Coordinates of C-alpha atoms in Angstrom, one line a residue:
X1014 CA 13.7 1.6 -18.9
X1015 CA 11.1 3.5 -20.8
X1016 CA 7.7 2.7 -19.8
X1017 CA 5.9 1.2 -22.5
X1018 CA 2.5 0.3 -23.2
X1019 CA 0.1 -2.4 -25.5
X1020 CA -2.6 -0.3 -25.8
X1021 CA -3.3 3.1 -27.4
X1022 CA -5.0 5.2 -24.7
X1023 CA -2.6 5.9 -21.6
X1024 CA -3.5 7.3 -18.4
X1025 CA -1.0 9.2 -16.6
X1026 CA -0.9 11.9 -13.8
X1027 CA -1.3 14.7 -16.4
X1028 CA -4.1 13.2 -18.1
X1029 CA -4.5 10.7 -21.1
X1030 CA -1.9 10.6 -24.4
X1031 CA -2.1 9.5 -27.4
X1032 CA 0.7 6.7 -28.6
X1033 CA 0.5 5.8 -32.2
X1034 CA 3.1 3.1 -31.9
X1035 CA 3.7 0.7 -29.0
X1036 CA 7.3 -1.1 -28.9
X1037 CA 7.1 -4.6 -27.6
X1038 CA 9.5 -7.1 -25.9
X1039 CA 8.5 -10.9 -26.8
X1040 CA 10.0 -14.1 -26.5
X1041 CA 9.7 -18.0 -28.1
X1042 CA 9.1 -20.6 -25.7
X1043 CA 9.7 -22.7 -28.4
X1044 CA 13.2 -21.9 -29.7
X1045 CA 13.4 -19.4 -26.7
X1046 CA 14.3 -16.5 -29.8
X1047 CA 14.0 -12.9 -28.3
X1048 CA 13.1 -9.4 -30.4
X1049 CA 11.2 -6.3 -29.8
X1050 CA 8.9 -5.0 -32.4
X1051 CA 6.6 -2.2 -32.8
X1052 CA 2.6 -2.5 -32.8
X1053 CA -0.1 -0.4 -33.9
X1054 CA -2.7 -2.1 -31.7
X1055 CA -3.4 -3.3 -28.6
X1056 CA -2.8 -6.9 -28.1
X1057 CA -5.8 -8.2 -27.0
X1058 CA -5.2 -10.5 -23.4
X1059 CA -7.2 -13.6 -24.6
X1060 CA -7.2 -15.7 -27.3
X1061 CA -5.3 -16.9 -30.3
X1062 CA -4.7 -12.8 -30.7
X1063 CA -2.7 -12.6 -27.5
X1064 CA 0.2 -14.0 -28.9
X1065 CA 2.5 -13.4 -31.9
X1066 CA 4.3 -15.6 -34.6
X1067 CA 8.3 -15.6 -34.1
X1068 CA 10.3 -15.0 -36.7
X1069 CA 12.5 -17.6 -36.3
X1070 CA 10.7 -20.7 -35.7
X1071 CA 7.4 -19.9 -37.2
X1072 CA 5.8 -21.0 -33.7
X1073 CA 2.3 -19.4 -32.8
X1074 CA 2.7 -19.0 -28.8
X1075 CA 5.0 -16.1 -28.8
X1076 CA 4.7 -14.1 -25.7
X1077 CA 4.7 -10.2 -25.9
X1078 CA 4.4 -7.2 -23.7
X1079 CA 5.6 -3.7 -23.3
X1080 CA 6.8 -4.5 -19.8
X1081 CA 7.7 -8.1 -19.8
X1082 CA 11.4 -7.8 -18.7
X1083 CA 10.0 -6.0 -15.5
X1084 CA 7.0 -7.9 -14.4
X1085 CA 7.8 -9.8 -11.5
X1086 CA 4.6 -11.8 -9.6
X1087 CA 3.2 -14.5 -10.9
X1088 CA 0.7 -16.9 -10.5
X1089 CA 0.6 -20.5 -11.6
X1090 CA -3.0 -22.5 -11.9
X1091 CA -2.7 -25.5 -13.3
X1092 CA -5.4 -26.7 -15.5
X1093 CA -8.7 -28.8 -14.1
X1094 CA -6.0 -30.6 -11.8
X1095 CA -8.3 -33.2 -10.9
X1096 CA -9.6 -33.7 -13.9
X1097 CA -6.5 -33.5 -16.0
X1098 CA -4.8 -36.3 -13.6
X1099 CA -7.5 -38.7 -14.2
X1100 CA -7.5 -38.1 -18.4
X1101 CA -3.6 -38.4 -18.1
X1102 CA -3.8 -41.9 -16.3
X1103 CA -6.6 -42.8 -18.7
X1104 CA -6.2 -42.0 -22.2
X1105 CA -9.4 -43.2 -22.9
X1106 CA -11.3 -40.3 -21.6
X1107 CA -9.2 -37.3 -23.3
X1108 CA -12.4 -36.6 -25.6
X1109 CA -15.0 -37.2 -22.6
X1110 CA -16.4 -35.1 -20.1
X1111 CA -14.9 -36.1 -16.8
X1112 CA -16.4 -34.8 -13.5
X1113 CA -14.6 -35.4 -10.4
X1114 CA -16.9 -36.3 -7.0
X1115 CA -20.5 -35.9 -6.9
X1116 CA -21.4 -39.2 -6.0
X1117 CA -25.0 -39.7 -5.7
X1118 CA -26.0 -36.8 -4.1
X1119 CA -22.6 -35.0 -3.4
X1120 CA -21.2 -32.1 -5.3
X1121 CA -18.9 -31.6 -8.1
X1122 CA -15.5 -31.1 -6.9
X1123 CA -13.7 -30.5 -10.3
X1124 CA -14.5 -31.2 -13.9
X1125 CA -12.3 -30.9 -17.3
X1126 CA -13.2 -28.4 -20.2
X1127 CA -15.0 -30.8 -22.1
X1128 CA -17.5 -31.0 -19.5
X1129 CA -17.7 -26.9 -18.7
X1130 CA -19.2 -26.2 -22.3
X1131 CA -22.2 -28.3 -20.7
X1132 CA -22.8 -25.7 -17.8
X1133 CA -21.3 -27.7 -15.2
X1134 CA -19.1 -26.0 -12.9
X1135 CA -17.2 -27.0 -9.3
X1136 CA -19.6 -26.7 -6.2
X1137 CA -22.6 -27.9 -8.3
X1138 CA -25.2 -30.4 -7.2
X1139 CA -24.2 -33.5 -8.7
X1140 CA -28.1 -34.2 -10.0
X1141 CA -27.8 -31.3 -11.8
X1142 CA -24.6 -31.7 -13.3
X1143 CA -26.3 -35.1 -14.9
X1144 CA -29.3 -33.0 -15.9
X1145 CA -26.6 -30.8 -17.8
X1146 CA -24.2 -33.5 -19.0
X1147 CA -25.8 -37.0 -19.4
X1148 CA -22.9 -38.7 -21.0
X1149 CA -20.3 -37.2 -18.2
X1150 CA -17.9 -39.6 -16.6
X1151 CA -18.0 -39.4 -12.9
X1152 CA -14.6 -40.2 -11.0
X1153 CA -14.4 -40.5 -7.4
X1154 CA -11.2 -38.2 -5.7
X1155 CA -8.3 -39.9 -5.4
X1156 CA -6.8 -37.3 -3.0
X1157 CA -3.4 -38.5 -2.4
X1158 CA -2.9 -38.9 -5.8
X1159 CA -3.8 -35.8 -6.5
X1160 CA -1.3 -33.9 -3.5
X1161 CA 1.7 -35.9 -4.9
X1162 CA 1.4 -34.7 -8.2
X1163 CA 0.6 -31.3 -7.0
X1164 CA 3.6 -31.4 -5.1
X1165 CA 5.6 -32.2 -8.1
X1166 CA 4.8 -29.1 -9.4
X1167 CA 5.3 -27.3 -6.7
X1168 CA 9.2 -28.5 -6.3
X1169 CA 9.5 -27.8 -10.2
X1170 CA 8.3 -24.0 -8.8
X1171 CA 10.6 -24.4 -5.7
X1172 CA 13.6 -24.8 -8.5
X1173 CA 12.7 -20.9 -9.8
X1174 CA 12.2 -19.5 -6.3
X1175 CA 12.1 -19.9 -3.1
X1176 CA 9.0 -17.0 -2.7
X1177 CA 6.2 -19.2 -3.5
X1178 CA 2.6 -18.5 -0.9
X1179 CA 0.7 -21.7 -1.9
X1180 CA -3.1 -21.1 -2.3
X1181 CA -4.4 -24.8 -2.7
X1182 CA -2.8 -27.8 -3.8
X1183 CA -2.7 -26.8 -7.6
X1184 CA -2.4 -23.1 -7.4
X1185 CA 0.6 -20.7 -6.1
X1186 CA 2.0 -17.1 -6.0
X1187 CA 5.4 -16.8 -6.6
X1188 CA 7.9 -13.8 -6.4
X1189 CA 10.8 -13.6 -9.2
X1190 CA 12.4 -10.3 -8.4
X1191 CA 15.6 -12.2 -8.2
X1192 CA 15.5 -14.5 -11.3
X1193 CA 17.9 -12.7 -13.6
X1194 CA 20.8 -13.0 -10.2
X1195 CA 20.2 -16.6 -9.8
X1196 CA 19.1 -17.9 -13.8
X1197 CA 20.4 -15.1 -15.7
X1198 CA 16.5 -14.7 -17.2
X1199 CA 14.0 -12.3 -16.9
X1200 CA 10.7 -13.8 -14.7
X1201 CA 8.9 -14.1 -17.8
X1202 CA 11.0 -16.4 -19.5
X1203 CA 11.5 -18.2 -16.5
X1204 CA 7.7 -19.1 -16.1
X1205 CA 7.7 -20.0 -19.5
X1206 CA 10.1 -22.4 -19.6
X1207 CA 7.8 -23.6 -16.0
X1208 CA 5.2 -24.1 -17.9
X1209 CA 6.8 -26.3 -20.5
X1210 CA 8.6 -28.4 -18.0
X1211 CA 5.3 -29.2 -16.4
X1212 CA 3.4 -30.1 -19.2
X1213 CA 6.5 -32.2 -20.5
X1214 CA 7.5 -34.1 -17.3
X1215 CA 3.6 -34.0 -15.1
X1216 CA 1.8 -34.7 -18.1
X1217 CA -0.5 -31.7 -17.3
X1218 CA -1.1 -28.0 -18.2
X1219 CA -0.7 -25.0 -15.9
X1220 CA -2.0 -21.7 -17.0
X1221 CA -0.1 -18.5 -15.7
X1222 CA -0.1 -15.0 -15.0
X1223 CA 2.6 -12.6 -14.6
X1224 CA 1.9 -8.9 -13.6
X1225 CA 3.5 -6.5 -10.9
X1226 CA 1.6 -7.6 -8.2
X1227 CA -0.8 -10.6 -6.6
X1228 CA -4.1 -9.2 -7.4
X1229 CA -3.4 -8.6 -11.0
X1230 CA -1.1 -11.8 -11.3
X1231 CA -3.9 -14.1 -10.2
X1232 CA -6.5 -11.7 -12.6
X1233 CA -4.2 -12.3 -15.6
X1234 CA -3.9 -16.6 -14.9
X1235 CA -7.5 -16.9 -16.1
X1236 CA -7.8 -14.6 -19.0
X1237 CA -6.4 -17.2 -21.3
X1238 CA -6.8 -20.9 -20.0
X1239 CA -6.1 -23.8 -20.7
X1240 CA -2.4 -23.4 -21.4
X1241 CA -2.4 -19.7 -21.2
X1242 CA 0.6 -17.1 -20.5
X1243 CA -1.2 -13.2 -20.1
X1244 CA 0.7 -10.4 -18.7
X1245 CA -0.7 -7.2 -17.0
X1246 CA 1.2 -4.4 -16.9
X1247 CA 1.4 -1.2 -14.8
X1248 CA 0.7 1.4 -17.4
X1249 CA -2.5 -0.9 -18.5
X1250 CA -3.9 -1.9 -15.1
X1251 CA -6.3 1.1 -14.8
X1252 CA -8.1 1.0 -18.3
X1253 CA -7.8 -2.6 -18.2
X1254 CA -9.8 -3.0 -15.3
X1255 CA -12.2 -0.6 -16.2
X1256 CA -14.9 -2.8 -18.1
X1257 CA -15.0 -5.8 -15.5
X1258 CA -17.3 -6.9 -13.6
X1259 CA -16.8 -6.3 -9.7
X1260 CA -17.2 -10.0 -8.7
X1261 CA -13.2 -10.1 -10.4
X1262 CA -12.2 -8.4 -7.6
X1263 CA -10.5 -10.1 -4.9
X1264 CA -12.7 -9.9 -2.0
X1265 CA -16.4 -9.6 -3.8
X1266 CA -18.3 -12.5 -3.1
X1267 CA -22.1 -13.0 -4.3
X1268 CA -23.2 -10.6 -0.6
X1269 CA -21.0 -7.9 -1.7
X1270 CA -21.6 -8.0 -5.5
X1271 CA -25.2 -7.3 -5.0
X1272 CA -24.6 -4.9 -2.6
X1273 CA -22.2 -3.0 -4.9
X1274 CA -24.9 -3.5 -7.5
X1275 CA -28.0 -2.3 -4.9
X1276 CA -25.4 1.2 -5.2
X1277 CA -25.4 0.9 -9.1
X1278 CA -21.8 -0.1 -9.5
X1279 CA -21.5 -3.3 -11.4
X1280 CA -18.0 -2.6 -12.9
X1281 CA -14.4 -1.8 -11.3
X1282 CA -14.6 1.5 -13.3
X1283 CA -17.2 3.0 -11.7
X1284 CA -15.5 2.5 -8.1
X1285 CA -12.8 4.2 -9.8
X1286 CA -14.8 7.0 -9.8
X1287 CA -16.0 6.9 -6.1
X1288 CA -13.6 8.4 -3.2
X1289 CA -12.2 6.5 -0.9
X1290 CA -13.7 8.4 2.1
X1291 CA -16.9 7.4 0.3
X1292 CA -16.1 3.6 -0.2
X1293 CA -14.7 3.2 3.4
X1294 CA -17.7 5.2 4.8
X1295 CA -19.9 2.8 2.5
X1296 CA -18.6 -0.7 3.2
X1297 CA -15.7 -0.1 5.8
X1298 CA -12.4 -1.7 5.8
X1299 CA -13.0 -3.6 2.3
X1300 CA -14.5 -0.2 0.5
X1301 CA -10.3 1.0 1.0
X1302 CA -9.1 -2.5 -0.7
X1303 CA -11.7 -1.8 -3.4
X1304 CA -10.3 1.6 -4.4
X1305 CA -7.1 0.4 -4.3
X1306 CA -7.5 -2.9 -6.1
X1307 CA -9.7 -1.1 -8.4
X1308 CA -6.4 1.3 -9.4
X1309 CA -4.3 -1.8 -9.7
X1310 CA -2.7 -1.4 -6.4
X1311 CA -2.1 -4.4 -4.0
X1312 CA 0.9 -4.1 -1.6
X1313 CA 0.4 -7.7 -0.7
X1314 CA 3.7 -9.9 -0.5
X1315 CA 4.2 -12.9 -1.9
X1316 CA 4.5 -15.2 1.5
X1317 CA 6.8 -17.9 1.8
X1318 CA 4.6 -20.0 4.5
X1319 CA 0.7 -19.3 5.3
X1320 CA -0.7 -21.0 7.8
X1321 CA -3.6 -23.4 7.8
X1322 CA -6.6 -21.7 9.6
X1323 CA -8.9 -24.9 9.8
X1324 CA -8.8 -28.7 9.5
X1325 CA -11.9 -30.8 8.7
X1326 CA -14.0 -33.7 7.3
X1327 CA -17.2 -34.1 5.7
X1328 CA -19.4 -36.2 3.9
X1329 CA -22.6 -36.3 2.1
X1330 CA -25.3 -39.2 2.8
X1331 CA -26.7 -41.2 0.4
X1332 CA -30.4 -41.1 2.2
X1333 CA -31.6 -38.0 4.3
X1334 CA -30.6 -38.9 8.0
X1335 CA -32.3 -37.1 11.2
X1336 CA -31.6 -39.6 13.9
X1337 CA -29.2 -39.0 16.7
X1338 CA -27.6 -42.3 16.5
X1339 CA -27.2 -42.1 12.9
X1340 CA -25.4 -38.5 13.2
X1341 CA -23.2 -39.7 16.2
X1342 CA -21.8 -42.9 14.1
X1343 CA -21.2 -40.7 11.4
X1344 CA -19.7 -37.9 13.7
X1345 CA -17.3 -40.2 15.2
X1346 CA -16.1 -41.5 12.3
X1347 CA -15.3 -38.0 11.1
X1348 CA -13.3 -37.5 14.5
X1349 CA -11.3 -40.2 14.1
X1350 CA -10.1 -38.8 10.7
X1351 CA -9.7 -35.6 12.1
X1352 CA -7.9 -36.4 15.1
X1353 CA -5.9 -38.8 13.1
X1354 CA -4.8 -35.4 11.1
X1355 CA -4.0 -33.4 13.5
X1356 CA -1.8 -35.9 15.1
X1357 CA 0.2 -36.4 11.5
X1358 CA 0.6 -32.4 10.7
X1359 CA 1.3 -31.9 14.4
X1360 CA -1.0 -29.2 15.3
X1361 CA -4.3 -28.6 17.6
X1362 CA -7.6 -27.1 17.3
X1363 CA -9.0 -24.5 19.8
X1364 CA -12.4 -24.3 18.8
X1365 CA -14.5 -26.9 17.3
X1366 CA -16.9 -26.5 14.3
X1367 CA -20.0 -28.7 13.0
X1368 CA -21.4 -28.4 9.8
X1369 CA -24.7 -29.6 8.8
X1370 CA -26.6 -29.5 5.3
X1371 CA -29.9 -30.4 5.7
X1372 CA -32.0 -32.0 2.6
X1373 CA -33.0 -28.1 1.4
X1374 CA -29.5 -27.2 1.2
X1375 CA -29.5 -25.0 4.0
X1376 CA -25.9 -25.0 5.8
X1377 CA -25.9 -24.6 9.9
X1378 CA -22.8 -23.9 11.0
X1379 CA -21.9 -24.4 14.9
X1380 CA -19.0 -24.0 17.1
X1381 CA -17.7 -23.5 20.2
X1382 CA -14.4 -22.6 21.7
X1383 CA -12.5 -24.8 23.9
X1384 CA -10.4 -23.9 27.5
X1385 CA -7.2 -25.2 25.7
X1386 CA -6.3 -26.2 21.9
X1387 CA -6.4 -30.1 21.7
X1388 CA -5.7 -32.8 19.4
X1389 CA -7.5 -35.6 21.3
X1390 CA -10.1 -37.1 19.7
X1391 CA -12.4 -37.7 22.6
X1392 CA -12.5 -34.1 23.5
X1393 CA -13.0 -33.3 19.5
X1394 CA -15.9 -35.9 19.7
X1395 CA -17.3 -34.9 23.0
X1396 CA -17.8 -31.0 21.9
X1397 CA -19.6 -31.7 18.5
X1398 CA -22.0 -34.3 19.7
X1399 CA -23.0 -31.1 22.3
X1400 CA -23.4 -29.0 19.3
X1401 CA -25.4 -31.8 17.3
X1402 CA -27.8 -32.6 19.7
X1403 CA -28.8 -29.4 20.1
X1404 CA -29.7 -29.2 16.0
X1405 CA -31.7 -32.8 16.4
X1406 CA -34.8 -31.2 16.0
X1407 CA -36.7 -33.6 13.2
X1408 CA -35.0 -31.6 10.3
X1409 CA -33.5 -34.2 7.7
X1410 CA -29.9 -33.9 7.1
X1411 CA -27.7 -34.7 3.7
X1412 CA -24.6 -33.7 4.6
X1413 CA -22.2 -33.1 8.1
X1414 CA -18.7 -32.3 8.6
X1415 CA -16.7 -32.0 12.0
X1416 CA -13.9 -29.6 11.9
X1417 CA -11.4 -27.6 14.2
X1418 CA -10.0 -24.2 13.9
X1419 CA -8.0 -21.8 15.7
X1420 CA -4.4 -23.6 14.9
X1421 CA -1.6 -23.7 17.4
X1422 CA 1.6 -26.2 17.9
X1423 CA 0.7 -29.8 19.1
X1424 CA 3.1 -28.6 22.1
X1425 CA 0.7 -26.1 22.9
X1426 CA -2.4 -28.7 23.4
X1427 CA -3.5 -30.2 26.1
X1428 CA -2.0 -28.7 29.2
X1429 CA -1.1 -31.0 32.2
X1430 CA -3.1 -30.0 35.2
X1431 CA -0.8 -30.1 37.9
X1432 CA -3.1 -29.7 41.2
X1433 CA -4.5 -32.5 39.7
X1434 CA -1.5 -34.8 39.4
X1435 CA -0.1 -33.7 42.9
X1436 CA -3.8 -34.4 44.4
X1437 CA -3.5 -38.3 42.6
X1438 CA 0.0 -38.7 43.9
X1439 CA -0.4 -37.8 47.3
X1440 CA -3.6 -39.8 47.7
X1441 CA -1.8 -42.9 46.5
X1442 CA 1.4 -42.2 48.7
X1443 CA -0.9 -41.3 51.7
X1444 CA -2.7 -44.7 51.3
X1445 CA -1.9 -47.4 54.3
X1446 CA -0.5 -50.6 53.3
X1447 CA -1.6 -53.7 54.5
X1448 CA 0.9 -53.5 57.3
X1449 CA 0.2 -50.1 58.5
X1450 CA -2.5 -48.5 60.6
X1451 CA -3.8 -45.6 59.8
X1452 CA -1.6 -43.3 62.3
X1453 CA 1.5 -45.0 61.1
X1454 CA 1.1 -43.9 57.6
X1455 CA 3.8 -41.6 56.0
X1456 CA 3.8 -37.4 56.2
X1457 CA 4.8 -36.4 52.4
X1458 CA 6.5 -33.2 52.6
X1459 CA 5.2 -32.1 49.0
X1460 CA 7.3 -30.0 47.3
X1461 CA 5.8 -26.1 46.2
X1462 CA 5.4 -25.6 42.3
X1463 CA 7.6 -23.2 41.2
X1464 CA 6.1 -19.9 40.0
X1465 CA 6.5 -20.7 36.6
X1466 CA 4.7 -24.1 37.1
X1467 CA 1.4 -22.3 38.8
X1468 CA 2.0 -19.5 35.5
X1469 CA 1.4 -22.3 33.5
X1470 CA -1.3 -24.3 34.8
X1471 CA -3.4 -21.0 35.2
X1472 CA -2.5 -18.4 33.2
X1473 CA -1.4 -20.4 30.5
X1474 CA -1.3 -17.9 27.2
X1475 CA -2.1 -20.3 23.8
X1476 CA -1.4 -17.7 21.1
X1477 CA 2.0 -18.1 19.0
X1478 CA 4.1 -15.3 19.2
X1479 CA 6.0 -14.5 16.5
X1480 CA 9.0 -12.0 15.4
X1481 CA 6.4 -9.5 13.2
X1482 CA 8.6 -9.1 10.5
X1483 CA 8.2 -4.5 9.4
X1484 CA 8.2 -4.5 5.9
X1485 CA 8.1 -1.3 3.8
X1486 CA 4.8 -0.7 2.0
X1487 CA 5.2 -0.8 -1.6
X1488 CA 1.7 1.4 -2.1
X1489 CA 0.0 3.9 0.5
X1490 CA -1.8 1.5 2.4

């Protein structure tokens, strides 16, 4: 199919063209109506702009692109979850700003739109988001609420595909190269139609974005929330990316965007400028992903499965703690919950992790890595009161969490030491009876462990090994 393209300006591999016209392919969610027509502008990607009136039903939301039969990846976010559960079960609060968590002195976990034209945004201090928003309506988390709707969704996304790489409970890649052999629709409508059925049948709305890969996918899902629907294309990607600010990349956290600024590159154009001997040389392995991502290449596959990496619990104090005592009761409540997860989900932690806030907001972060992965909770407990009592040093404390990482199988946890067991059973068979004297007692001929037994007890190997699955690379790295 002809490549085709929104905006005016081009760039190929012999330079840039001119197009006068662009032809576009759009469709209705509304009475699902489809038709090309033929623009003299660019579409802009946010805003009322972004879409065009059908000619059918007169609706508004009418989706358009130059490549939208071919576009493939998309991302689904729906739209302050949290929030947007809690103003579904209430009705009362649909004009109010709703902020999810904080507490007295925690952090904001979520909050609705209402509440974002304060200023307030997820991660902030909660005393700050009442300095911002004084009329704000503070929830607590209802977390299992919240993972059963999300799940909803995510069986309403199962229906499309079965390519979906989860990112968090209400957010999700999904792969829909083979949606016109199993629905007999192109991707695009098939999201659309997604993101009716979810607003219709949840109560909520997702935003999403459809390109022809993740980074770009994930890019697009925000440009037009709530309730968007924003496409990015190939033939756009490059001058599309050109104006935006380097913290959009994936990968370019607060360290790395003011490094990148300390070099005088502030937007994703200007590394497309720079060599990629230069970037690598410059910031290593993540100066290649930034030349790449910053051409609109990203050979990442949409995974079916990723695994958990870590497993924790936290919680923030009311009053400043510093005492020992007070930590450890707090610690071993955390344990429990953690040890109680790990039993459910079935898997073991190899190295344990404490987290402390203290009252200035500085985070310590402590771990240390154990012989074998475990699940049990006194082994859990153990290892982070050694970590926290090496932190009790008078420093006032708001905040600690308990955590394990390094994942394997529960089968893989907590190895049976067999010198040990052979050591308690001959010393209870060896043991006289009441009857016996001491040179009447029993020789046990004890039988040899096998060589896979004495493989096991000491060279025991506690990484998964799995079938690496050789894929071909869609781009050059």
């Amino acid at each position: 199919m002809t490549q085709t393209y929104l905006a005016i300006s081009v760039l190929g591999n012999k330079g840039t063209k001119e197009v006068q016209t662009s032809m576009l392919y759009a469709f209705c969610p509304d009475c699902q109506h489809k038709w090309r027509l033929n623009l003299d502008r660019p579409l802009p990607k946010s805003g009322a702009g972004s879409y065009v009136p059908c000619p059918t039903c007169g609706a508004k939301r009418a989706i358009a692109h130059g490549e939208l039969p071919d576009l493939s990846i998309g991302h689904l976010d729906c739209d302050a979850f949290y929030a947007s559960i809690e103003k579904r079960d209430r009705p009362d609060l649909i004009d109010q700003p709703v902020i999810i968590g904080g507490g007295h002195r925690g952090v904001v976990s979520t909050c609705c739109y209402v509440a974002r034209k304060y200023g307030v945004r997820s991660a902030m201090p909660a005393f700050k988001a009442r300095e911002l928003c004084p009329d704000a309506v503070f929830l607590p988390p209802d977390m299992k609420k919240y993972q059963r709707e999300g799940y909803r969704v995510r069986d309403m996304m199962r229906a499309l595909t079965p390519d979906i790489e989860p990112l968090s409970i209400d957010e999700a890649f999904m792969d829909l190269s083979n949606a016109h052999d199993m629905h007999g629709k192109s991707p695009a409508e098939c999201l659309v139609m997604l993101q009716a059925t979810v607003r219709q049948e949840v109560g909520i709305t997702v935003s999403i974005g459809l390109s022809y890969n993740k980074f770009l996918a994930k890019i697009a899902s925000d440009l037009n929330k709530p309730f968007g629907f924003s496409m990015i294309g190939a033939a756009e990607a490059v001058d599309f990316l050109a104006d935006k600010p380097v913290r959009m990349m994936w990968g370019v956290g607060p360290a790395m965007e003011r490094k990148l600024h300390d070099d005088g590159i502030t937007t994703i154009g200007q590394l497309q400028e720079r060599d990629i001997h230069a970037l690598q040389g410059r910031y290593g392995s993540i100066g290649k992903r930034l030349y790449y991502f910053s051409r609109g290449e990203d050979n990442r596959r949409v995974e079916q499965s990723t695994e958990r990496k870590s497993l924790s619990s936290e919680t923030t104090f009311n009053e400043d703690v510093a005492g020992l005592d007070e930590l450890t009761a707090i610690a071993t409540r955390l344990t429990a919950r953690v040890a109680g997860d790990l039993a459910r989900k079935e898997i073991a932690g190899h190295t344990v992790v404490l987290k402390l806030k203290s009252s200035d907001f500085k985070i310590r972060t402590r771990n240390m890595r154990l012989t074998y992965p475990t699940l049990r909770e006194d082994v859990i407990l153990d290892t982070a009161l050694t970590l926290l009592k090496k932190e009790i040093d008078g420093t006032k404390y708001r905040l600690l969490g308990v955590g394990v990482t390094d994942l394997f199988a529960a089968d893989q946890a907590d190895p049976v030491d067999l010198f040990a067991e052979t050591a308690a059973a001959i010393a209870t068979d060896n043991a006289p009876t009441e009857d016996e004297t001491p040179d009447q007692r029993k020789i046990i001929d004890l039988p040899r462990p096998t060589a896979e037994q004495l493989r096991e007890s000491l060279t025991r190997r506690y990484r998964l090994h799995k079938k690496k699955i050789v894929r071909q690379q869609r781009f050059r790295f």
